[in-house]
């Protein structure tokens, strides 16, 4: 019975991390749609989801505390507990950054300065990285984790390209500084989200192989 309860707690922990990841995926996707289309209603709906992420994070913390205090996991089980703790922290940061993105539509008046083609591409890659990093965690696939983290280079290239473009636009027309600054924050949030996805991938590699590597 004790062993059965222990295995149920481990399964619950993994399930809770995946639930937080699924919520992070929705918040990131909807925040990007709201900012690309300046959809204030979708932005408000997205902001309302943050307390749900807090509750999931708390549930994960309680499960981890119970496992460590009562079950004292070892070897692969301990790596799952440690990885779940780190991954949930990264997912919560992704939620926080996505919430910041959802706040931008309410600050922009009169439309965007330019078509957000490269910015949307950054968001698409970040969403792909998040989805694949969660899949790698669920299946404990270190190769998928490493391949996913490699996409961070594409996000970084787009970040610097858009960053330079916006700086040059502001230099030519100082009246657009306010709007351009919001877009600079937007691409910075996306770049950071991609970094947190890399962190998730590093945790997956550790969980699967006991090897600690840097992928970012």
mmCIF file with all atom_site columns, C-alpha atoms in Angstrom:
data_model
loop_
_atom_site.group_PDB
_atom_site.id
_atom_site.type_symbol
_atom_site.label_atom_id
_atom_site.label_alt_id
_atom_site.label_comp_id
_atom_site.label_asym_id
_atom_site.label_entity_id
_atom_site.label_seq_id
_atom_site.pdbx_PDB_ins_code
_atom_site.Cartn_x
_atom_site.Cartn_y
_atom_site.Cartn_z
_atom_site.occupancy
_atom_site.B_iso_or_equiv
_atom_site.pdbx_formal_charge
_atom_site.auth_seq_id
_atom_site.auth_comp_id
_atom_site.auth_asym_id
_atom_site.auth_atom_id
_atom_site.pdbx_PDB_model_num
ATOM 1   C CA . UNK A 1 1   ? 0.000   0.000  0.000   1.00 0.00 ? 1   UNK A CA 1
ATOM 2   C CA . UNK A 1 2   ? 2.844   2.362  0.886   1.00 0.00 ? 2   UNK A CA 1
ATOM 3   C CA . UNK A 1 3   ? 4.586   1.599  -2.404  1.00 0.00 ? 3   UNK A CA 1
ATOM 4   C CA . UNK A 1 4   ? 1.341   2.133  -4.310  1.00 0.00 ? 4   UNK A CA 1
ATOM 5   C CA . UNK A 1 5   ? 0.803   5.527  -2.669  1.00 0.00 ? 5   UNK A CA 1
ATOM 6   C CA . UNK A 1 6   ? 4.388   6.495  -3.502  1.00 0.00 ? 6   UNK A CA 1
ATOM 7   C CA . UNK A 1 7   ? 3.954   5.639  -7.189  1.00 0.00 ? 7   UNK A CA 1
ATOM 8   C CA . UNK A 1 8   ? 0.654   7.532  -7.279  1.00 0.00 ? 8   UNK A CA 1
ATOM 9   C CA . UNK A 1 9   ? 2.366   10.627 -5.863  1.00 0.00 ? 9   UNK A CA 1
ATOM 10  C CA . UNK A 1 10  ? 5.096   10.434 -8.520  1.00 0.00 ? 10  UNK A CA 1
ATOM 11  C CA . UNK A 1 11  ? 2.475   10.070 -11.251 1.00 0.00 ? 11  UNK A CA 1
ATOM 12  C CA . UNK A 1 12  ? 0.499   12.990 -9.798  1.00 0.00 ? 12  UNK A CA 1
ATOM 13  C CA . UNK A 1 13  ? 3.631   15.128 -9.771  1.00 0.00 ? 13  UNK A CA 1
ATOM 14  C CA . UNK A 1 14  ? 4.363   14.450 -13.435 1.00 0.00 ? 14  UNK A CA 1
ATOM 15  C CA . UNK A 1 15  ? 0.714   15.024 -14.356 1.00 0.00 ? 15  UNK A CA 1
ATOM 16  C CA . UNK A 1 16  ? 0.639   18.334 -12.482 1.00 0.00 ? 16  UNK A CA 1
ATOM 17  C CA . UNK A 1 17  ? 3.772   19.599 -14.239 1.00 0.00 ? 17  UNK A CA 1
ATOM 18  C CA . UNK A 1 18  ? 2.237   18.704 -17.603 1.00 0.00 ? 18  UNK A CA 1
ATOM 19  C CA . UNK A 1 19  ? -0.993  20.493 -16.619 1.00 0.00 ? 19  UNK A CA 1
ATOM 20  C CA . UNK A 1 20  ? 0.981   23.630 -15.787 1.00 0.00 ? 20  UNK A CA 1
ATOM 21  C CA . UNK A 1 21  ? 2.776   23.249 -19.106 1.00 0.00 ? 21  UNK A CA 1
ATOM 22  C CA . UNK A 1 22  ? -0.499  22.927 -20.985 1.00 0.00 ? 22  UNK A CA 1
ATOM 23  C CA . UNK A 1 23  ? -1.772  26.080 -19.314 1.00 0.00 ? 23  UNK A CA 1
ATOM 24  C CA . UNK A 1 24  ? 1.482   27.885 -20.144 1.00 0.00 ? 24  UNK A CA 1
ATOM 25  C CA . UNK A 1 25  ? 1.024   26.883 -23.792 1.00 0.00 ? 25  UNK A CA 1
ATOM 26  C CA . UNK A 1 26  ? -2.478  28.375 -23.871 1.00 0.00 ? 26  UNK A CA 1
ATOM 27  C CA . UNK A 1 27  ? -1.442  31.586 -22.132 1.00 0.00 ? 27  UNK A CA 1
ATOM 28  C CA . UNK A 1 28  ? 1.535   32.067 -24.478 1.00 0.00 ? 28  UNK A CA 1
ATOM 29  C CA . UNK A 1 29  ? -0.551  31.373 -27.590 1.00 0.00 ? 29  UNK A CA 1
ATOM 30  C CA . UNK A 1 30  ? -3.442  33.616 -26.565 1.00 0.00 ? 30  UNK A CA 1
ATOM 31  C CA . UNK A 1 31  ? -1.164  36.426 -25.408 1.00 0.00 ? 31  UNK A CA 1
ATOM 32  C CA . UNK A 1 32  ? 0.550   36.431 -28.815 1.00 0.00 ? 32  UNK A CA 1
ATOM 33  C CA . UNK A 1 33  ? -2.782  36.438 -30.638 1.00 0.00 ? 33  UNK A CA 1
ATOM 34  C CA . UNK A 1 34  ? -3.997  39.309 -28.468 1.00 0.00 ? 34  UNK A CA 1
ATOM 35  C CA . UNK A 1 35  ? -0.930  41.442 -29.113 1.00 0.00 ? 35  UNK A CA 1
ATOM 36  C CA . UNK A 1 36  ? -0.664  40.682 -32.825 1.00 0.00 ? 36  UNK A CA 1
ATOM 37  C CA . UNK A 1 37  ? -4.351  41.511 -33.398 1.00 0.00 ? 37  UNK A CA 1
ATOM 38  C CA . UNK A 1 38  ? -4.597  44.069 -30.558 1.00 0.00 ? 38  UNK A CA 1
ATOM 39  C CA . UNK A 1 39  ? -7.511  42.030 -29.223 1.00 0.00 ? 39  UNK A CA 1
ATOM 40  C CA . UNK A 1 40  ? -8.302  43.563 -25.823 1.00 0.00 ? 40  UNK A CA 1
ATOM 41  C CA . UNK A 1 41  ? -10.985 41.008 -24.928 1.00 0.00 ? 41  UNK A CA 1
ATOM 42  C CA . UNK A 1 42  ? -8.635  38.078 -25.514 1.00 0.00 ? 42  UNK A CA 1
ATOM 43  C CA . UNK A 1 43  ? -5.940  39.905 -23.568 1.00 0.00 ? 43  UNK A CA 1
ATOM 44  C CA . UNK A 1 44  ? -8.287  40.269 -20.567 1.00 0.00 ? 44  UNK A CA 1
ATOM 45  C CA . UNK A 1 45  ? -9.262  36.594 -20.741 1.00 0.00 ? 45  UNK A CA 1
ATOM 46  C CA . UNK A 1 46  ? -5.580  35.657 -20.825 1.00 0.00 ? 46  UNK A CA 1
ATOM 47  C CA . UNK A 1 47  ? -4.733  37.809 -17.812 1.00 0.00 ? 47  UNK A CA 1
ATOM 48  C CA . UNK A 1 48  ? -7.502  36.080 -15.846 1.00 0.00 ? 48  UNK A CA 1
ATOM 49  C CA . UNK A 1 49  ? -5.701  32.726 -16.227 1.00 0.00 ? 49  UNK A CA 1
ATOM 50  C CA . UNK A 1 50  ? -2.686  33.660 -14.088 1.00 0.00 ? 50  UNK A CA 1
ATOM 51  C CA . UNK A 1 51  ? -4.261  32.634 -10.720 1.00 0.00 ? 51  UNK A CA 1
ATOM 52  C CA . UNK A 1 52  ? -4.867  29.146 -12.148 1.00 0.00 ? 52  UNK A CA 1
ATOM 53  C CA . UNK A 1 53  ? -1.128  28.870 -12.850 1.00 0.00 ? 53  UNK A CA 1
ATOM 54  C CA . UNK A 1 54  ? -0.392  29.909 -9.265  1.00 0.00 ? 54  UNK A CA 1
ATOM 55  C CA . UNK A 1 55  ? -2.676  27.176 -7.936  1.00 0.00 ? 55  UNK A CA 1
ATOM 56  C CA . UNK A 1 56  ? -1.004  24.533 -10.105 1.00 0.00 ? 56  UNK A CA 1
ATOM 57  C CA . UNK A 1 57  ? 2.457   25.672 -9.030  1.00 0.00 ? 57  UNK A CA 1
ATOM 58  C CA . UNK A 1 58  ? 1.379   25.461 -5.365  1.00 0.00 ? 58  UNK A CA 1
ATOM 59  C CA . UNK A 1 59  ? -0.010  21.954 -5.914  1.00 0.00 ? 59  UNK A CA 1
ATOM 60  C CA . UNK A 1 60  ? 3.328   20.871 -7.395  1.00 0.00 ? 60  UNK A CA 1
ATOM 61  C CA . UNK A 1 61  ? 5.248   22.336 -4.453  1.00 0.00 ? 61  UNK A CA 1
ATOM 62  C CA . UNK A 1 62  ? 3.017   20.531 -1.937  1.00 0.00 ? 62  UNK A CA 1
ATOM 63  C CA . UNK A 1 63  ? 3.422   17.220 -3.772  1.00 0.00 ? 63  UNK A CA 1
ATOM 64  C CA . UNK A 1 64  ? 7.210   17.623 -3.859  1.00 0.00 ? 64  UNK A CA 1
ATOM 65  C CA . UNK A 1 65  ? 7.359   18.488 -0.161  1.00 0.00 ? 65  UNK A CA 1
ATOM 66  C CA . UNK A 1 66  ? 5.286   15.408 0.708   1.00 0.00 ? 66  UNK A CA 1
ATOM 67  C CA . UNK A 1 67  ? 7.434   13.159 -1.466  1.00 0.00 ? 67  UNK A CA 1
ATOM 68  C CA . UNK A 1 68  ? 10.692  14.364 0.033   1.00 0.00 ? 68  UNK A CA 1
ATOM 69  C CA . UNK A 1 69  ? 9.447   14.399 3.635   1.00 0.00 ? 69  UNK A CA 1
ATOM 70  C CA . UNK A 1 70  ? 7.545   11.116 3.629   1.00 0.00 ? 70  UNK A CA 1
ATOM 71  C CA . UNK A 1 71  ? 8.998   8.971  0.847   1.00 0.00 ? 71  UNK A CA 1
ATOM 72  C CA . UNK A 1 72  ? 12.638  10.055 0.474   1.00 0.00 ? 72  UNK A CA 1
ATOM 73  C CA . UNK A 1 73  ? 12.926  9.174  -3.250  1.00 0.00 ? 73  UNK A CA 1
ATOM 74  C CA . UNK A 1 74  ? 16.249  7.934  -4.655  1.00 0.00 ? 74  UNK A CA 1
ATOM 75  C CA . UNK A 1 75  ? 18.013  7.631  -8.021  1.00 0.00 ? 75  UNK A CA 1
ATOM 76  C CA . UNK A 1 76  ? 15.668  8.141  -10.973 1.00 0.00 ? 76  UNK A CA 1
ATOM 77  C CA . UNK A 1 77  ? 12.730  9.033  -8.749  1.00 0.00 ? 77  UNK A CA 1
ATOM 78  C CA . UNK A 1 78  ? 14.772  11.727 -7.051  1.00 0.00 ? 78  UNK A CA 1
ATOM 79  C CA . UNK A 1 79  ? 15.793  13.099 -10.459 1.00 0.00 ? 79  UNK A CA 1
ATOM 80  C CA . UNK A 1 80  ? 12.101  13.277 -11.377 1.00 0.00 ? 80  UNK A CA 1
ATOM 81  C CA . UNK A 1 81  ? 11.343  15.255 -8.230  1.00 0.00 ? 81  UNK A CA 1
ATOM 82  C CA . UNK A 1 82  ? 14.271  17.646 -8.751  1.00 0.00 ? 82  UNK A CA 1
ATOM 83  C CA . UNK A 1 83  ? 13.471  18.071 -12.449 1.00 0.00 ? 83  UNK A CA 1
ATOM 84  C CA . UNK A 1 84  ? 9.781   18.664 -11.730 1.00 0.00 ? 84  UNK A CA 1
ATOM 85  C CA . UNK A 1 85  ? 10.685  21.415 -9.272  1.00 0.00 ? 85  UNK A CA 1
ATOM 86  C CA . UNK A 1 86  ? 12.969  23.165 -11.769 1.00 0.00 ? 86  UNK A CA 1
ATOM 87  C CA . UNK A 1 87  ? 10.631  22.694 -14.734 1.00 0.00 ? 87  UNK A CA 1
ATOM 88  C CA . UNK A 1 88  ? 7.627   24.039 -12.837 1.00 0.00 ? 88  UNK A CA 1
ATOM 89  C CA . UNK A 1 89  ? 9.635   27.144 -11.915 1.00 0.00 ? 89  UNK A CA 1
ATOM 90  C CA . UNK A 1 90  ? 10.558  27.696 -15.574 1.00 0.00 ? 90  UNK A CA 1
ATOM 91  C CA . UNK A 1 91  ? 6.961   27.141 -16.676 1.00 0.00 ? 91  UNK A CA 1
ATOM 92  C CA . UNK A 1 92  ? 5.748   29.666 -14.107 1.00 0.00 ? 92  UNK A CA 1
ATOM 93  C CA . UNK A 1 93  ? 8.244   32.211 -15.461 1.00 0.00 ? 93  UNK A CA 1
ATOM 94  C CA . UNK A 1 94  ? 6.971   31.512 -18.995 1.00 0.00 ? 94  UNK A CA 1
ATOM 95  C CA . UNK A 1 95  ? 3.444   32.195 -17.718 1.00 0.00 ? 95  UNK A CA 1
ATOM 96  C CA . UNK A 1 96  ? 4.627   35.442 -16.130 1.00 0.00 ? 96  UNK A CA 1
ATOM 97  C CA . UNK A 1 97  ? 6.356   36.629 -19.297 1.00 0.00 ? 97  UNK A CA 1
ATOM 98  C CA . UNK A 1 98  ? 3.302   35.690 -21.380 1.00 0.00 ? 98  UNK A CA 1
ATOM 99  C CA . UNK A 1 99  ? 1.097   37.654 -18.983 1.00 0.00 ? 99  UNK A CA 1
ATOM 100 C CA . UNK A 1 100 ? 3.389   40.642 -19.566 1.00 0.00 ? 100 UNK A CA 1
ATOM 101 C CA . UNK A 1 101 ? 2.783   40.194 -23.299 1.00 0.00 ? 101 UNK A CA 1
ATOM 102 C CA . UNK A 1 102 ? -0.988  40.154 -22.739 1.00 0.00 ? 102 UNK A CA 1
ATOM 103 C CA . UNK A 1 103 ? -0.719  43.537 -20.999 1.00 0.00 ? 103 UNK A CA 1
ATOM 104 C CA . UNK A 1 104 ? 0.770   45.203 -24.093 1.00 0.00 ? 104 UNK A CA 1
ATOM 105 C CA . UNK A 1 105 ? -2.427  45.499 -26.230 1.00 0.00 ? 105 UNK A CA 1
ATOM 106 C CA . UNK A 1 106 ? -3.962  47.788 -23.617 1.00 0.00 ? 106 UNK A CA 1
ATOM 107 C CA . UNK A 1 107 ? -0.989  50.152 -23.919 1.00 0.00 ? 107 UNK A CA 1
ATOM 108 C CA . UNK A 1 108 ? -0.933  50.526 -27.713 1.00 0.00 ? 108 UNK A CA 1
ATOM 109 C CA . UNK A 1 109 ? -3.210  53.048 -29.408 1.00 0.00 ? 109 UNK A CA 1
ATOM 110 C CA . UNK A 1 110 ? -3.886  53.327 -33.121 1.00 0.00 ? 110 UNK A CA 1
ATOM 111 C CA . UNK A 1 111 ? -2.316  50.103 -34.362 1.00 0.00 ? 111 UNK A CA 1
ATOM 112 C CA . UNK A 1 112 ? 1.225   48.758 -34.672 1.00 0.00 ? 112 UNK A CA 1
ATOM 113 C CA . UNK A 1 113 ? 4.155   50.670 -36.129 1.00 0.00 ? 113 UNK A CA 1
ATOM 114 C CA . UNK A 1 114 ? 4.821   47.929 -38.660 1.00 0.00 ? 114 UNK A CA 1
ATOM 115 C CA . UNK A 1 115 ? 3.630   44.446 -39.599 1.00 0.00 ? 115 UNK A CA 1
ATOM 116 C CA . UNK A 1 116 ? 4.819   42.075 -36.884 1.00 0.00 ? 116 UNK A CA 1
ATOM 117 C CA . UNK A 1 117 ? 5.983   39.355 -39.262 1.00 0.00 ? 117 UNK A CA 1
ATOM 118 C CA . UNK A 1 118 ? 9.296   38.525 -37.569 1.00 0.00 ? 118 UNK A CA 1
ATOM 119 C CA . UNK A 1 119 ? 7.785   38.976 -34.104 1.00 0.00 ? 119 UNK A CA 1
ATOM 120 C CA . UNK A 1 120 ? 5.044   36.474 -34.910 1.00 0.00 ? 120 UNK A CA 1
ATOM 121 C CA . UNK A 1 121 ? 7.740   34.115 -36.203 1.00 0.00 ? 121 UNK A CA 1
ATOM 122 C CA . UNK A 1 122 ? 9.534   34.461 -32.858 1.00 0.00 ? 122 UNK A CA 1
ATOM 123 C CA . UNK A 1 123 ? 6.281   33.613 -31.083 1.00 0.00 ? 123 UNK A CA 1
ATOM 124 C CA . UNK A 1 124 ? 5.668   30.609 -33.328 1.00 0.00 ? 124 UNK A CA 1
ATOM 125 C CA . UNK A 1 125 ? 9.134   29.215 -32.598 1.00 0.00 ? 125 UNK A CA 1
ATOM 126 C CA . UNK A 1 126 ? 8.733   29.844 -28.861 1.00 0.00 ? 126 UNK A CA 1
ATOM 127 C CA . UNK A 1 127 ? 5.400   27.995 -28.910 1.00 0.00 ? 127 UNK A CA 1
ATOM 128 C CA . UNK A 1 128 ? 7.016   25.110 -30.792 1.00 0.00 ? 128 UNK A CA 1
ATOM 129 C CA . UNK A 1 129 ? 9.870   24.989 -28.277 1.00 0.00 ? 129 UNK A CA 1
ATOM 130 C CA . UNK A 1 130 ? 7.444   24.941 -25.357 1.00 0.00 ? 130 UNK A CA 1
ATOM 131 C CA . UNK A 1 131 ? 5.308   22.176 -26.878 1.00 0.00 ? 131 UNK A CA 1
ATOM 132 C CA . UNK A 1 132 ? 8.314   20.006 -27.747 1.00 0.00 ? 132 UNK A CA 1
ATOM 133 C CA . UNK A 1 133 ? 10.042  20.529 -24.400 1.00 0.00 ? 133 UNK A CA 1
ATOM 134 C CA . UNK A 1 134 ? 6.874   19.323 -22.642 1.00 0.00 ? 134 UNK A CA 1
ATOM 135 C CA . UNK A 1 135 ? 6.656   16.341 -24.968 1.00 0.00 ? 135 UNK A CA 1
ATOM 136 C CA . UNK A 1 136 ? 10.315  15.568 -24.222 1.00 0.00 ? 136 UNK A CA 1
ATOM 137 C CA . UNK A 1 137 ? 9.526   15.679 -20.485 1.00 0.00 ? 137 UNK A CA 1
ATOM 138 C CA . UNK A 1 138 ? 6.480   13.435 -20.860 1.00 0.00 ? 138 UNK A CA 1
ATOM 139 C CA . UNK A 1 139 ? 8.399   10.839 -22.893 1.00 0.00 ? 139 UNK A CA 1
ATOM 140 C CA . UNK A 1 140 ? 11.790  11.459 -21.237 1.00 0.00 ? 140 UNK A CA 1
ATOM 141 C CA . UNK A 1 141 ? 13.390  11.951 -24.647 1.00 0.00 ? 141 UNK A CA 1
ATOM 142 C CA . UNK A 1 142 ? 16.822  13.645 -24.354 1.00 0.00 ? 142 UNK A CA 1
ATOM 143 C CA . UNK A 1 143 ? 17.321  13.830 -28.133 1.00 0.00 ? 143 UNK A CA 1
ATOM 144 C CA . UNK A 1 144 ? 14.054  15.736 -28.581 1.00 0.00 ? 144 UNK A CA 1
ATOM 145 C CA . UNK A 1 145 ? 15.090  18.028 -25.736 1.00 0.00 ? 145 UNK A CA 1
ATOM 146 C CA . UNK A 1 146 ? 18.453  18.825 -27.384 1.00 0.00 ? 146 UNK A CA 1
ATOM 147 C CA . UNK A 1 147 ? 16.850  19.393 -30.789 1.00 0.00 ? 147 UNK A CA 1
ATOM 148 C CA . UNK A 1 148 ? 14.264  21.685 -29.248 1.00 0.00 ? 148 UNK A CA 1
ATOM 149 C CA . UNK A 1 149 ? 16.862  23.786 -27.439 1.00 0.00 ? 149 UNK A CA 1
ATOM 150 C CA . UNK A 1 150 ? 18.744  24.267 -30.722 1.00 0.00 ? 150 UNK A CA 1
ATOM 151 C CA . UNK A 1 151 ? 15.818  26.386 -31.973 1.00 0.00 ? 151 UNK A CA 1
ATOM 152 C CA . UNK A 1 152 ? 16.863  29.062 -29.497 1.00 0.00 ? 152 UNK A CA 1
ATOM 153 C CA . UNK A 1 153 ? 19.460  30.255 -32.031 1.00 0.00 ? 153 UNK A CA 1
ATOM 154 C CA . UNK A 1 154 ? 16.649  31.104 -34.482 1.00 0.00 ? 154 UNK A CA 1
ATOM 155 C CA . UNK A 1 155 ? 14.842  33.115 -31.804 1.00 0.00 ? 155 UNK A CA 1
ATOM 156 C CA . UNK A 1 156 ? 18.040  34.988 -30.929 1.00 0.00 ? 156 UNK A CA 1
ATOM 157 C CA . UNK A 1 157 ? 18.694  35.893 -34.590 1.00 0.00 ? 157 UNK A CA 1
ATOM 158 C CA . UNK A 1 158 ? 15.169  37.236 -34.998 1.00 0.00 ? 158 UNK A CA 1
ATOM 159 C CA . UNK A 1 159 ? 15.441  39.129 -31.726 1.00 0.00 ? 159 UNK A CA 1
ATOM 160 C CA . UNK A 1 160 ? 18.556  41.026 -32.791 1.00 0.00 ? 160 UNK A CA 1
ATOM 161 C CA . UNK A 1 161 ? 17.153  41.680 -36.264 1.00 0.00 ? 161 UNK A CA 1
ATOM 162 C CA . UNK A 1 162 ? 13.931  43.222 -34.933 1.00 0.00 ? 162 UNK A CA 1
ATOM 163 C CA . UNK A 1 163 ? 15.788  45.014 -32.137 1.00 0.00 ? 163 UNK A CA 1
ATOM 164 C CA . UNK A 1 164 ? 18.108  46.774 -34.634 1.00 0.00 ? 164 UNK A CA 1
ATOM 165 C CA . UNK A 1 165 ? 15.165  47.640 -36.899 1.00 0.00 ? 165 UNK A CA 1
ATOM 166 C CA . UNK A 1 166 ? 13.212  49.249 -34.049 1.00 0.00 ? 166 UNK A CA 1
ATOM 167 C CA . UNK A 1 167 ? 16.236  51.194 -32.776 1.00 0.00 ? 167 UNK A CA 1
ATOM 168 C CA . UNK A 1 168 ? 16.823  52.594 -36.275 1.00 0.00 ? 168 UNK A CA 1
ATOM 169 C CA . UNK A 1 169 ? 13.132  53.524 -36.614 1.00 0.00 ? 169 UNK A CA 1
ATOM 170 C CA . UNK A 1 170 ? 13.223  55.401 -33.297 1.00 0.00 ? 170 UNK A CA 1
ATOM 171 C CA . UNK A 1 171 ? 16.405  57.240 -34.319 1.00 0.00 ? 171 UNK A CA 1
ATOM 172 C CA . UNK A 1 172 ? 14.674  58.485 -37.464 1.00 0.00 ? 172 UNK A CA 1
ATOM 173 C CA . UNK A 1 173 ? 11.356  59.366 -35.788 1.00 0.00 ? 173 UNK A CA 1
ATOM 174 C CA . UNK A 1 174 ? 11.455  60.019 -32.015 1.00 0.00 ? 174 UNK A CA 1
ATOM 175 C CA . UNK A 1 175 ? 7.653   60.384 -31.935 1.00 0.00 ? 175 UNK A CA 1
ATOM 176 C CA . UNK A 1 176 ? 7.328   56.583 -32.148 1.00 0.00 ? 176 UNK A CA 1
ATOM 177 C CA . UNK A 1 177 ? 9.502   55.853 -29.113 1.00 0.00 ? 177 UNK A CA 1
ATOM 178 C CA . UNK A 1 178 ? 6.566   54.870 -26.879 1.00 0.00 ? 178 UNK A CA 1
ATOM 179 C CA . UNK A 1 179 ? 5.093   52.358 -29.332 1.00 0.00 ? 179 UNK A CA 1
ATOM 180 C CA . UNK A 1 180 ? 8.499   51.008 -30.310 1.00 0.00 ? 180 UNK A CA 1
ATOM 181 C CA . UNK A 1 181 ? 9.414   50.500 -26.665 1.00 0.00 ? 181 UNK A CA 1
ATOM 182 C CA . UNK A 1 182 ? 6.410   48.215 -26.171 1.00 0.00 ? 182 UNK A CA 1
ATOM 183 C CA . UNK A 1 183 ? 7.581   46.140 -29.127 1.00 0.00 ? 183 UNK A CA 1
ATOM 184 C CA . UNK A 1 184 ? 11.105  46.003 -27.716 1.00 0.00 ? 184 UNK A CA 1
ATOM 185 C CA . UNK A 1 185 ? 9.666   44.616 -24.478 1.00 0.00 ? 185 UNK A CA 1
ATOM 186 C CA . UNK A 1 186 ? 7.593   42.131 -26.491 1.00 0.00 ? 186 UNK A CA 1
ATOM 187 C CA . UNK A 1 187 ? 10.585  40.644 -28.305 1.00 0.00 ? 187 UNK A CA 1
ATOM 188 C CA . UNK A 1 188 ? 12.588  40.585 -25.074 1.00 0.00 ? 188 UNK A CA 1
ATOM 189 C CA . UNK A 1 189 ? 9.792   38.590 -23.386 1.00 0.00 ? 189 UNK A CA 1
ATOM 190 C CA . UNK A 1 190 ? 9.786   36.111 -26.289 1.00 0.00 ? 190 UNK A CA 1
ATOM 191 C CA . UNK A 1 191 ? 13.563  35.760 -26.182 1.00 0.00 ? 191 UNK A CA 1
ATOM 192 C CA . UNK A 1 192 ? 13.384  35.026 -22.452 1.00 0.00 ? 192 UNK A CA 1
ATOM 193 C CA . UNK A 1 193 ? 10.565  32.493 -22.953 1.00 0.00 ? 193 UNK A CA 1
ATOM 194 C CA . UNK A 1 194 ? 12.790  30.623 -25.417 1.00 0.00 ? 194 UNK A CA 1
ATOM 195 C CA . UNK A 1 195 ? 15.573  30.639 -22.800 1.00 0.00 ? 195 UNK A CA 1
ATOM 196 C CA . UNK A 1 196 ? 13.248  29.095 -20.207 1.00 0.00 ? 196 UNK A CA 1
ATOM 197 C CA . UNK A 1 197 ? 12.294  26.407 -22.732 1.00 0.00 ? 197 UNK A CA 1
ATOM 198 C CA . UNK A 1 198 ? 16.007  25.614 -22.998 1.00 0.00 ? 198 UNK A CA 1
ATOM 199 C CA . UNK A 1 199 ? 16.121  25.290 -19.213 1.00 0.00 ? 199 UNK A CA 1
ATOM 200 C CA . UNK A 1 200 ? 13.226  22.807 -19.361 1.00 0.00 ? 200 UNK A CA 1
ATOM 201 C CA . UNK A 1 201 ? 15.160  20.835 -21.967 1.00 0.00 ? 201 UNK A CA 1
ATOM 202 C CA . UNK A 1 202 ? 18.242  20.762 -19.733 1.00 0.00 ? 202 UNK A CA 1
ATOM 203 C CA . UNK A 1 203 ? 16.094  19.350 -16.926 1.00 0.00 ? 203 UNK A CA 1
ATOM 204 C CA . UNK A 1 204 ? 14.746  16.681 -19.289 1.00 0.00 ? 204 UNK A CA 1
ATOM 205 C CA . UNK A 1 205 ? 18.285  15.615 -20.223 1.00 0.00 ? 205 UNK A CA 1
ATOM 206 C CA . UNK A 1 206 ? 19.188  15.419 -16.529 1.00 0.00 ? 206 UNK A CA 1
ATOM 207 C CA . UNK A 1 207 ? 16.035  13.424 -15.775 1.00 0.00 ? 207 UNK A CA 1
ATOM 208 C CA . UNK A 1 208 ? 16.699  10.976 -18.609 1.00 0.00 ? 208 UNK A CA 1
ATOM 209 C CA . UNK A 1 209 ? 20.471  10.558 -18.425 1.00 0.00 ? 209 UNK A CA 1
ATOM 210 C CA . UNK A 1 210 ? 21.609  11.974 -15.047 1.00 0.00 ? 210 UNK A CA 1
ATOM 211 C CA . UNK A 1 211 ? 23.855  14.246 -17.132 1.00 0.00 ? 211 UNK A CA 1
ATOM 212 C CA . UNK A 1 212 ? 23.907  17.970 -16.424 1.00 0.00 ? 212 UNK A CA 1
ATOM 213 C CA . UNK A 1 213 ? 24.514  19.964 -19.610 1.00 0.00 ? 213 UNK A CA 1
ATOM 214 C CA . UNK A 1 214 ? 24.009  23.549 -20.776 1.00 0.00 ? 214 UNK A CA 1
ATOM 215 C CA . UNK A 1 215 ? 21.807  23.923 -23.833 1.00 0.00 ? 215 UNK A CA 1
ATOM 216 C CA . UNK A 1 216 ? 21.404  27.708 -23.780 1.00 0.00 ? 216 UNK A CA 1
#
